[in-house]
mmCIF file with all atom_site columns, C-alpha atoms in Angstrom:
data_model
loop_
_atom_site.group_PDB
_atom_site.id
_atom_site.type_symbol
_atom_site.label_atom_id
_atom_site.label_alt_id
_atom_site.label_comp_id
_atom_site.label_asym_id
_atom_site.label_entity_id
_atom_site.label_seq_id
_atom_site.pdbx_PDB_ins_code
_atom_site.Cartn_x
_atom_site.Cartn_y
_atom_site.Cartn_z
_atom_site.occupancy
_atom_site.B_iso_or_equiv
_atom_site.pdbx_formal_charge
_atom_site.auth_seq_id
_atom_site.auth_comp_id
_atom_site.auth_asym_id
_atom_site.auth_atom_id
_atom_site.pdbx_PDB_model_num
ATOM 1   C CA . UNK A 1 1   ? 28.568 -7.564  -6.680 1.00 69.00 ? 1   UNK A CA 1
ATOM 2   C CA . UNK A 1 2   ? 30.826 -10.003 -4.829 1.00 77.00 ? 2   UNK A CA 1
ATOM 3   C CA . UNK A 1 3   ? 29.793 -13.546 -4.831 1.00 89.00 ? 3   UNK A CA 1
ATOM 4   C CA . UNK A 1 4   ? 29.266 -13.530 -0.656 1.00 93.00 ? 4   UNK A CA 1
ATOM 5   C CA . UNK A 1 5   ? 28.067 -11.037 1.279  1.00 95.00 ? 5   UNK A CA 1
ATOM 6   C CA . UNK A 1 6   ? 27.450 -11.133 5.060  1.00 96.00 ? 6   UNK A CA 1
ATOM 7   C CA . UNK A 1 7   ? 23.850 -10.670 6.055  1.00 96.00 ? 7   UNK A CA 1
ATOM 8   C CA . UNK A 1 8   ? 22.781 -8.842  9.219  1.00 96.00 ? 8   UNK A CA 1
ATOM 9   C CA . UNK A 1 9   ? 19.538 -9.649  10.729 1.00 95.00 ? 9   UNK A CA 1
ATOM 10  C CA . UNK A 1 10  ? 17.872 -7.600  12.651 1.00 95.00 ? 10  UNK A CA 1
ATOM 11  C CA . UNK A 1 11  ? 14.616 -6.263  14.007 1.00 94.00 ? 11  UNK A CA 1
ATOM 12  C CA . UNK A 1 12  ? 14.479 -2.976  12.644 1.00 93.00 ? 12  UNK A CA 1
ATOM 13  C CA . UNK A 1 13  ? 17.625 -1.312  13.314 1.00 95.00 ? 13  UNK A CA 1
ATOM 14  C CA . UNK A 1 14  ? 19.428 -2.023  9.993  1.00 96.00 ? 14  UNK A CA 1
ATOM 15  C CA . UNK A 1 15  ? 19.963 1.791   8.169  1.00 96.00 ? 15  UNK A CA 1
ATOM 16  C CA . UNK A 1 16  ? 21.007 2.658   11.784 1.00 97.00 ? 16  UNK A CA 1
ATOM 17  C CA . UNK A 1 17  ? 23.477 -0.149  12.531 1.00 98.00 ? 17  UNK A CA 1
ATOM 18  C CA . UNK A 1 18  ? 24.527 0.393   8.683  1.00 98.00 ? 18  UNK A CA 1
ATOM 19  C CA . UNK A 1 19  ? 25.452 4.088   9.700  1.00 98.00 ? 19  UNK A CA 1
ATOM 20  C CA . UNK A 1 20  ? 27.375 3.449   12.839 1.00 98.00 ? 20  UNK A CA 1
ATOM 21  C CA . UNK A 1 21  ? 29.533 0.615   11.118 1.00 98.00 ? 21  UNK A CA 1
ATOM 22  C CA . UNK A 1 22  ? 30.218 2.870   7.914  1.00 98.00 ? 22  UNK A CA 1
ATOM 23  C CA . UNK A 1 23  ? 30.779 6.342   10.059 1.00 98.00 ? 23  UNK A CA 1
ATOM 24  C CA . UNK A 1 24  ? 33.448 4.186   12.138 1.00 98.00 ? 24  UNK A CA 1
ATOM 25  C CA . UNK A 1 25  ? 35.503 2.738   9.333  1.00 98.00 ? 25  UNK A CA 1
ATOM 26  C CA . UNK A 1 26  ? 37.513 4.383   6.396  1.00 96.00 ? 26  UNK A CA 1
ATOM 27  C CA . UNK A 1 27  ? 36.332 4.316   2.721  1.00 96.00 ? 27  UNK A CA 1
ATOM 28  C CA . UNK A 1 28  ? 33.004 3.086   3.388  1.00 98.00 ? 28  UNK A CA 1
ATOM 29  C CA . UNK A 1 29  ? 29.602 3.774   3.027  1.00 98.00 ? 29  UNK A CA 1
ATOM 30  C CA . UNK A 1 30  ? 25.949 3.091   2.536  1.00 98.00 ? 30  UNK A CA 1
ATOM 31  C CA . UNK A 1 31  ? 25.868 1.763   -1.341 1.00 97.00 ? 31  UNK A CA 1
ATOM 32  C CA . UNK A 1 32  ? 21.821 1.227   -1.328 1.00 96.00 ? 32  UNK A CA 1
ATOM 33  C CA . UNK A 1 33  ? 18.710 1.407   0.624  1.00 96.00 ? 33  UNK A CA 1
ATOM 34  C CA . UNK A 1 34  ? 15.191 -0.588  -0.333 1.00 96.00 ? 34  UNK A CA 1
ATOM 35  C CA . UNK A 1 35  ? 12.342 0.279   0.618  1.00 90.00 ? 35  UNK A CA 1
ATOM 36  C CA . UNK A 1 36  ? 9.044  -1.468  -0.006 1.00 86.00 ? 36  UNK A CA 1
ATOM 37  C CA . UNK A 1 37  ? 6.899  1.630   -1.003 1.00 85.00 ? 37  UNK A CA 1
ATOM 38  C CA . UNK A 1 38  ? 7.103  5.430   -0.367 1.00 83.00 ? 38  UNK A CA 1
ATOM 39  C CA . UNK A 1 39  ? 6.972  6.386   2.959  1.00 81.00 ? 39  UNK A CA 1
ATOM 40  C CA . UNK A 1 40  ? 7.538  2.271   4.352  1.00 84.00 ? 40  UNK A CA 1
ATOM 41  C CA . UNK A 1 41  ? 10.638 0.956   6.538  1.00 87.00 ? 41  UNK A CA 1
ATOM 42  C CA . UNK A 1 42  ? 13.797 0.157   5.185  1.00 91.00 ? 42  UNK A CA 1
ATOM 43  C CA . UNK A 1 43  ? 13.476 -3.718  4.002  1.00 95.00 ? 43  UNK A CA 1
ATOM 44  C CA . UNK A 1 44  ? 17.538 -3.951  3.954  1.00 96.00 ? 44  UNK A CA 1
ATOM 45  C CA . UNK A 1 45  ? 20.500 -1.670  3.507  1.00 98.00 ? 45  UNK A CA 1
ATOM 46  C CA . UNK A 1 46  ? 23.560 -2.568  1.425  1.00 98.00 ? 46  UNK A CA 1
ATOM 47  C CA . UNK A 1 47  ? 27.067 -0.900  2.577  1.00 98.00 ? 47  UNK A CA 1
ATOM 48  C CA . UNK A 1 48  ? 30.688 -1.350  2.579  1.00 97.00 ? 48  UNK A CA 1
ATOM 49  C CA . UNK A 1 49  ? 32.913 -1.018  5.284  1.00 98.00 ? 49  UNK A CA 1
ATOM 50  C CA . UNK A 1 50  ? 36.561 -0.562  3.987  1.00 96.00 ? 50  UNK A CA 1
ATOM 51  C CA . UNK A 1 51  ? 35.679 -2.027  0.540  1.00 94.00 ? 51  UNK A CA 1
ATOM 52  C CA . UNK A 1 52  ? 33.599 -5.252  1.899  1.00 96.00 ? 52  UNK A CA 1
ATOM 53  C CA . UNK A 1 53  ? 30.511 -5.721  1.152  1.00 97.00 ? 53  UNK A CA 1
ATOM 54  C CA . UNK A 1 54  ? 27.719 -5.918  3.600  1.00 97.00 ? 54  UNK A CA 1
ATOM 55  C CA . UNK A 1 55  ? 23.758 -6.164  3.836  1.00 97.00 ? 55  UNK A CA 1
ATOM 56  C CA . UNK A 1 56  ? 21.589 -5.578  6.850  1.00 97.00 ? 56  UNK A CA 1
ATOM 57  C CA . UNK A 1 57  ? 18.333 -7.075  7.266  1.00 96.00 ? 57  UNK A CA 1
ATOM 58  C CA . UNK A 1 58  ? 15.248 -5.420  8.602  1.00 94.00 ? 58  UNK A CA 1
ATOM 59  C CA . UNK A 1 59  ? 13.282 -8.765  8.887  1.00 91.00 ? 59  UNK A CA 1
ATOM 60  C CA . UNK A 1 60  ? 11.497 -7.942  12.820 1.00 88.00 ? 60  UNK A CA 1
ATOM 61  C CA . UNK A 1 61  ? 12.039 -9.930  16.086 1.00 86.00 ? 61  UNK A CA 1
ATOM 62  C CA . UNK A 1 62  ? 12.012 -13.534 14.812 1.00 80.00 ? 62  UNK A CA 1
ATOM 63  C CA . UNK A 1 63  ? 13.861 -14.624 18.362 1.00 81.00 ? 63  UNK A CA 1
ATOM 64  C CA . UNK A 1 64  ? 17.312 -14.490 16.072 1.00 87.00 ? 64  UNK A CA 1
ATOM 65  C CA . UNK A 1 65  ? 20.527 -13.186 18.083 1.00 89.00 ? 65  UNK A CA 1
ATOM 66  C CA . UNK A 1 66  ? 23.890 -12.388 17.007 1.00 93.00 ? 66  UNK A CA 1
ATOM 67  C CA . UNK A 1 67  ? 26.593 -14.762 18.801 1.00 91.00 ? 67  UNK A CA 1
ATOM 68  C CA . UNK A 1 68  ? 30.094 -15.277 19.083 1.00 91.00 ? 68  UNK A CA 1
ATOM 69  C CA . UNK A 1 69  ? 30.294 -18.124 16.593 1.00 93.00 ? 69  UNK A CA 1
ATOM 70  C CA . UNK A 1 70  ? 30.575 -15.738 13.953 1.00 94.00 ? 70  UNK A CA 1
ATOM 71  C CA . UNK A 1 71  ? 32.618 -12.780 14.773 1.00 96.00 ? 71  UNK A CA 1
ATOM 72  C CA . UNK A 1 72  ? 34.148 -9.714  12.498 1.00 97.00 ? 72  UNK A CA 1
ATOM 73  C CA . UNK A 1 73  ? 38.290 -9.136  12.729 1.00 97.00 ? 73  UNK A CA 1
ATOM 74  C CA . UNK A 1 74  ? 39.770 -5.674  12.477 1.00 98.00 ? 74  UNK A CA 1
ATOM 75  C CA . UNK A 1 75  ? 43.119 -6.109  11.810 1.00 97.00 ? 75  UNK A CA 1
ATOM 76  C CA . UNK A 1 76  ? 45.077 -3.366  13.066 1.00 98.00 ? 76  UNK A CA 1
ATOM 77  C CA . UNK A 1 77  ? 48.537 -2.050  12.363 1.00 97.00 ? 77  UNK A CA 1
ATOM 78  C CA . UNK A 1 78  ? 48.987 -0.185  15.682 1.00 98.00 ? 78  UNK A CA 1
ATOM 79  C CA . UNK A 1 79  ? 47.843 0.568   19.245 1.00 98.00 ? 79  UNK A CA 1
ATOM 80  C CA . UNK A 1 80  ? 46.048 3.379   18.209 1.00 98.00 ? 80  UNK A CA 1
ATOM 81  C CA . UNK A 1 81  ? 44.079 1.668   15.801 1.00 98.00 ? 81  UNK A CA 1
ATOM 82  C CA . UNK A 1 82  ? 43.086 -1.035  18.653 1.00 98.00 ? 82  UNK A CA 1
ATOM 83  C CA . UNK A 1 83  ? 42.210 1.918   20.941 1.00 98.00 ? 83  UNK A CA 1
ATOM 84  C CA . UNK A 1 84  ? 40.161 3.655   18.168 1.00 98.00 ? 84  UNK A CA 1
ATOM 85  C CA . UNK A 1 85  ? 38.118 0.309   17.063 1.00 98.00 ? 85  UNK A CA 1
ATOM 86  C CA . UNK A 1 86  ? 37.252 -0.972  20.625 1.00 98.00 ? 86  UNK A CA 1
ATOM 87  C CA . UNK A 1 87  ? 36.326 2.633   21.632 1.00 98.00 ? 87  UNK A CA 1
ATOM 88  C CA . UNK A 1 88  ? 34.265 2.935   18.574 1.00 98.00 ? 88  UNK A CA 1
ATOM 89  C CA . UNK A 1 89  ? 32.606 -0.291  18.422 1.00 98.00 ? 89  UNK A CA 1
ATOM 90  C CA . UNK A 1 90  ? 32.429 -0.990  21.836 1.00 98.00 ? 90  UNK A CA 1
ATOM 91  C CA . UNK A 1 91  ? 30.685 2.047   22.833 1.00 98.00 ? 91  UNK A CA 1
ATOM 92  C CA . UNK A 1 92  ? 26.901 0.763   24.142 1.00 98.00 ? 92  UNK A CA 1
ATOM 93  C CA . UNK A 1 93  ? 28.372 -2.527  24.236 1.00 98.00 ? 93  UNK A CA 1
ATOM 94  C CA . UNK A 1 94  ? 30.144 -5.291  25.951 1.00 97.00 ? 94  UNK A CA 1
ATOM 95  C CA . UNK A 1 95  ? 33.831 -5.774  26.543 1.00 98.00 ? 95  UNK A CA 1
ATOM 96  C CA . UNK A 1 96  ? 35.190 -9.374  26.831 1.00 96.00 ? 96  UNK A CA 1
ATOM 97  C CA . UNK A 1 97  ? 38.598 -10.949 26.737 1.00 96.00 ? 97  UNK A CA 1
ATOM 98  C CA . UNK A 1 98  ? 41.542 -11.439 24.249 1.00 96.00 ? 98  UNK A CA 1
ATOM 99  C CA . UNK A 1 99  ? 40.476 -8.089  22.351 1.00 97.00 ? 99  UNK A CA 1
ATOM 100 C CA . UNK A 1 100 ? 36.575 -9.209  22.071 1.00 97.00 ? 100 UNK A CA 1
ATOM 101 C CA . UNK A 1 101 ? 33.534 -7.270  22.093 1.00 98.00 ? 101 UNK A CA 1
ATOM 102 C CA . UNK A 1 102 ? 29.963 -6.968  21.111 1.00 98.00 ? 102 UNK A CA 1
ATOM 103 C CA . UNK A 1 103 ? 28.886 -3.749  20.058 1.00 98.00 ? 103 UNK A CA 1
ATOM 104 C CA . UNK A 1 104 ? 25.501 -2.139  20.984 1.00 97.00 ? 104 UNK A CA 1
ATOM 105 C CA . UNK A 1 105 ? 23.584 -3.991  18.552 1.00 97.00 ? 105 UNK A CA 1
ATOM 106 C CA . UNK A 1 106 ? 25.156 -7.930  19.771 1.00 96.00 ? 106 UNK A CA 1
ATOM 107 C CA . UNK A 1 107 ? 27.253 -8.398  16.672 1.00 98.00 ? 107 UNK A CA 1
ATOM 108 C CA . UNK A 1 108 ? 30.715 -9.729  18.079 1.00 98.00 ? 108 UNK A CA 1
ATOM 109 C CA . UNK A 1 109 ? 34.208 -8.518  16.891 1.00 98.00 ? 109 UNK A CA 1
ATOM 110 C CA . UNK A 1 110 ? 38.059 -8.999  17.652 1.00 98.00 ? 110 UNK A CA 1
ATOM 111 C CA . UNK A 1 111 ? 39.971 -6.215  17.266 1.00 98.00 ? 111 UNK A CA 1
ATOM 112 C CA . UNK A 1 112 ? 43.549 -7.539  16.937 1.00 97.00 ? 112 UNK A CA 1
ATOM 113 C CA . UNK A 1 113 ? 47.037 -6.308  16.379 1.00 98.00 ? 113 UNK A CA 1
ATOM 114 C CA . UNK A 1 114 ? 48.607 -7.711  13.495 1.00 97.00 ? 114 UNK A CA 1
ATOM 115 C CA . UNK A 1 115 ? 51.794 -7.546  15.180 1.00 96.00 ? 115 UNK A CA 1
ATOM 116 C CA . UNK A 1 116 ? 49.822 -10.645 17.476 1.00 95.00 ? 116 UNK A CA 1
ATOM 117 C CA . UNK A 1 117 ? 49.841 -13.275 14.626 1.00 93.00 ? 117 UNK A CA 1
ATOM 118 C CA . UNK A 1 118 ? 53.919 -12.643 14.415 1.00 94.00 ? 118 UNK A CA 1
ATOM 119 C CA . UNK A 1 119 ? 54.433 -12.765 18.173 1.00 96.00 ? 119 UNK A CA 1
ATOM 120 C CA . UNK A 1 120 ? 52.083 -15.933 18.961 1.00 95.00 ? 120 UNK A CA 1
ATOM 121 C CA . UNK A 1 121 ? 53.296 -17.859 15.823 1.00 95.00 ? 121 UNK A CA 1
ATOM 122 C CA . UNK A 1 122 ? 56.972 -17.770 16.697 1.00 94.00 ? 122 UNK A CA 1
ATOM 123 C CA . UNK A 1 123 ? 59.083 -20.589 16.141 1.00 96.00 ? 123 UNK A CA 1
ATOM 124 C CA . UNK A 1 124 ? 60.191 -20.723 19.625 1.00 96.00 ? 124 UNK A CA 1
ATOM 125 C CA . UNK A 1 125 ? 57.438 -22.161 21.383 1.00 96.00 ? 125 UNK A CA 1
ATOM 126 C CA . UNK A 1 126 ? 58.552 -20.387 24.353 1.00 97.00 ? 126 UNK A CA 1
ATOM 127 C CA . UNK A 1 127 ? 58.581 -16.624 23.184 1.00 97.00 ? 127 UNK A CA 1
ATOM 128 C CA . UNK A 1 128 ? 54.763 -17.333 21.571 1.00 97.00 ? 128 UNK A CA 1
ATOM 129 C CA . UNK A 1 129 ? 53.600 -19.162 25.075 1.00 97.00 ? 129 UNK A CA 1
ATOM 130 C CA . UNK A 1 130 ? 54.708 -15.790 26.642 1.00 97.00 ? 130 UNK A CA 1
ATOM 131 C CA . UNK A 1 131 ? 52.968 -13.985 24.159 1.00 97.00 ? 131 UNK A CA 1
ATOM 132 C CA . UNK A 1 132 ? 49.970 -15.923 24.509 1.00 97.00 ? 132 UNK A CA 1
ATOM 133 C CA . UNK A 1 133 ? 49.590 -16.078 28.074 1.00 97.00 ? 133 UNK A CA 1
ATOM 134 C CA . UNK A 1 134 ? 49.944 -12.183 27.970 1.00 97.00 ? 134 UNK A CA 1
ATOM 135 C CA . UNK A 1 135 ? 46.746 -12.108 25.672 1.00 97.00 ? 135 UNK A CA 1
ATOM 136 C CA . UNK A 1 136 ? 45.355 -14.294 27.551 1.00 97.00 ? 136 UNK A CA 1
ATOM 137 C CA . UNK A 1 137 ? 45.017 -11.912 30.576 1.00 97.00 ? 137 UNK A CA 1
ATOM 138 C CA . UNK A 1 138 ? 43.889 -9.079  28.720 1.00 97.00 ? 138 UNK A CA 1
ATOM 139 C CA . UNK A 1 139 ? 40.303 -7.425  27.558 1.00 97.00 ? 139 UNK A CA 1
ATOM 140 C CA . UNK A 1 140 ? 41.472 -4.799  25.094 1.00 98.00 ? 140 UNK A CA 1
ATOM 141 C CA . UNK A 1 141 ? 45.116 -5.910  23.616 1.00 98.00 ? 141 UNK A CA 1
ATOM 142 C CA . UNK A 1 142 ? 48.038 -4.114  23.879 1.00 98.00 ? 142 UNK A CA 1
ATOM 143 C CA . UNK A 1 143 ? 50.636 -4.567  21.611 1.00 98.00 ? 143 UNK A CA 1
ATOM 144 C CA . UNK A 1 144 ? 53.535 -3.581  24.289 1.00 98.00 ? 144 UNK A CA 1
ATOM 145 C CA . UNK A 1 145 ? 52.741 -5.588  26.768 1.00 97.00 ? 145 UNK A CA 1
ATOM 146 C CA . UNK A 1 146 ? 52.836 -8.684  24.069 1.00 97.00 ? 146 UNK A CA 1
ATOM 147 C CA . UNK A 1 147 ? 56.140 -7.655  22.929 1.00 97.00 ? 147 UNK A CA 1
ATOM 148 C CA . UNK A 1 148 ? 57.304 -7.382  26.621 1.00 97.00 ? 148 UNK A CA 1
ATOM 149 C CA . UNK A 1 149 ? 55.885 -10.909 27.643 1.00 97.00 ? 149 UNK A CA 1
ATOM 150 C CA . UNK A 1 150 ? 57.291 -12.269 24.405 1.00 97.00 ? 150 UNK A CA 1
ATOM 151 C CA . UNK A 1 151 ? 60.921 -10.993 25.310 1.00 96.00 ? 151 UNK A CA 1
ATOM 152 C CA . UNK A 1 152 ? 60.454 -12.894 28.668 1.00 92.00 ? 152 UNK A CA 1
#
């Protein structure tokens, strides 16, 4: 068991949000389930989602919502994976800006290129501005626009 694990709260939706997150990303799964007594509600779920270790938290409508001050990154190594991941966890959601969204149970995410880091990092303050500015102007990123922004 790894020393931190995130911890989902919510009001009763926890094996379900546990399945949607696990039957969207590769190598993961649903690694425990506790339940109080036979025939009670699930009390928490544990699961990994590409070898990360998660818990979510049946613990009822205590007034607590998810936020963007703590969000999830998917790192993704192309344009298809951005497009898969903000379909996927977007869908019942909300779309925002710079590759942001909350899926249908609030949590927040960034689904980002990794080919973004290289591009707005650049030594040449110029070619990352461009970059940037590009991002800047988008919802979902794409990684070809970037490059073309970048390359003035």
């Amino acid at each position: 068991m790894p020393k931190i694990t995130p911890n989902f709260w919510f009001d009763d939706e926890a094996e379900e949000a546990a399945e949607f997150y696990t039957n969207i990303f590769k190598n993961s799964g649903i690694t425990n389930v506790a339940r109080p007594g036979a025939g009670e509600p699930v009390m928490w779920v544990d699961f990994e989602l590409d070898g990360v270790a998660f818990t979510a938290l049946n613990g009822g409508p205590a007034g607590f919502q998810f936020n963007e001050s703590l969000s999830l990154i998917v790192n993704c190594d192309s344009q298809d994976e951005v497009d898969y991941f903000w379909e996927k966890l977007g869908a019942g959601g909300e779309f925002g800006v710079c590759g942001w969204l909350k899926d249908r149970y609030g949590v927040s995410w960034q689904i980002i290129p990794t080919a973004m880091n290289d591009l707005m990092t650049d030594s040449d303050p110029g070619r990352a501005g461009r970059a940037t500015q590009a991002m800047l102007q988008m919802t979902k990123i794409d990684i070809e626009t970037l490059k073309i922004a970048y390359d003035g």
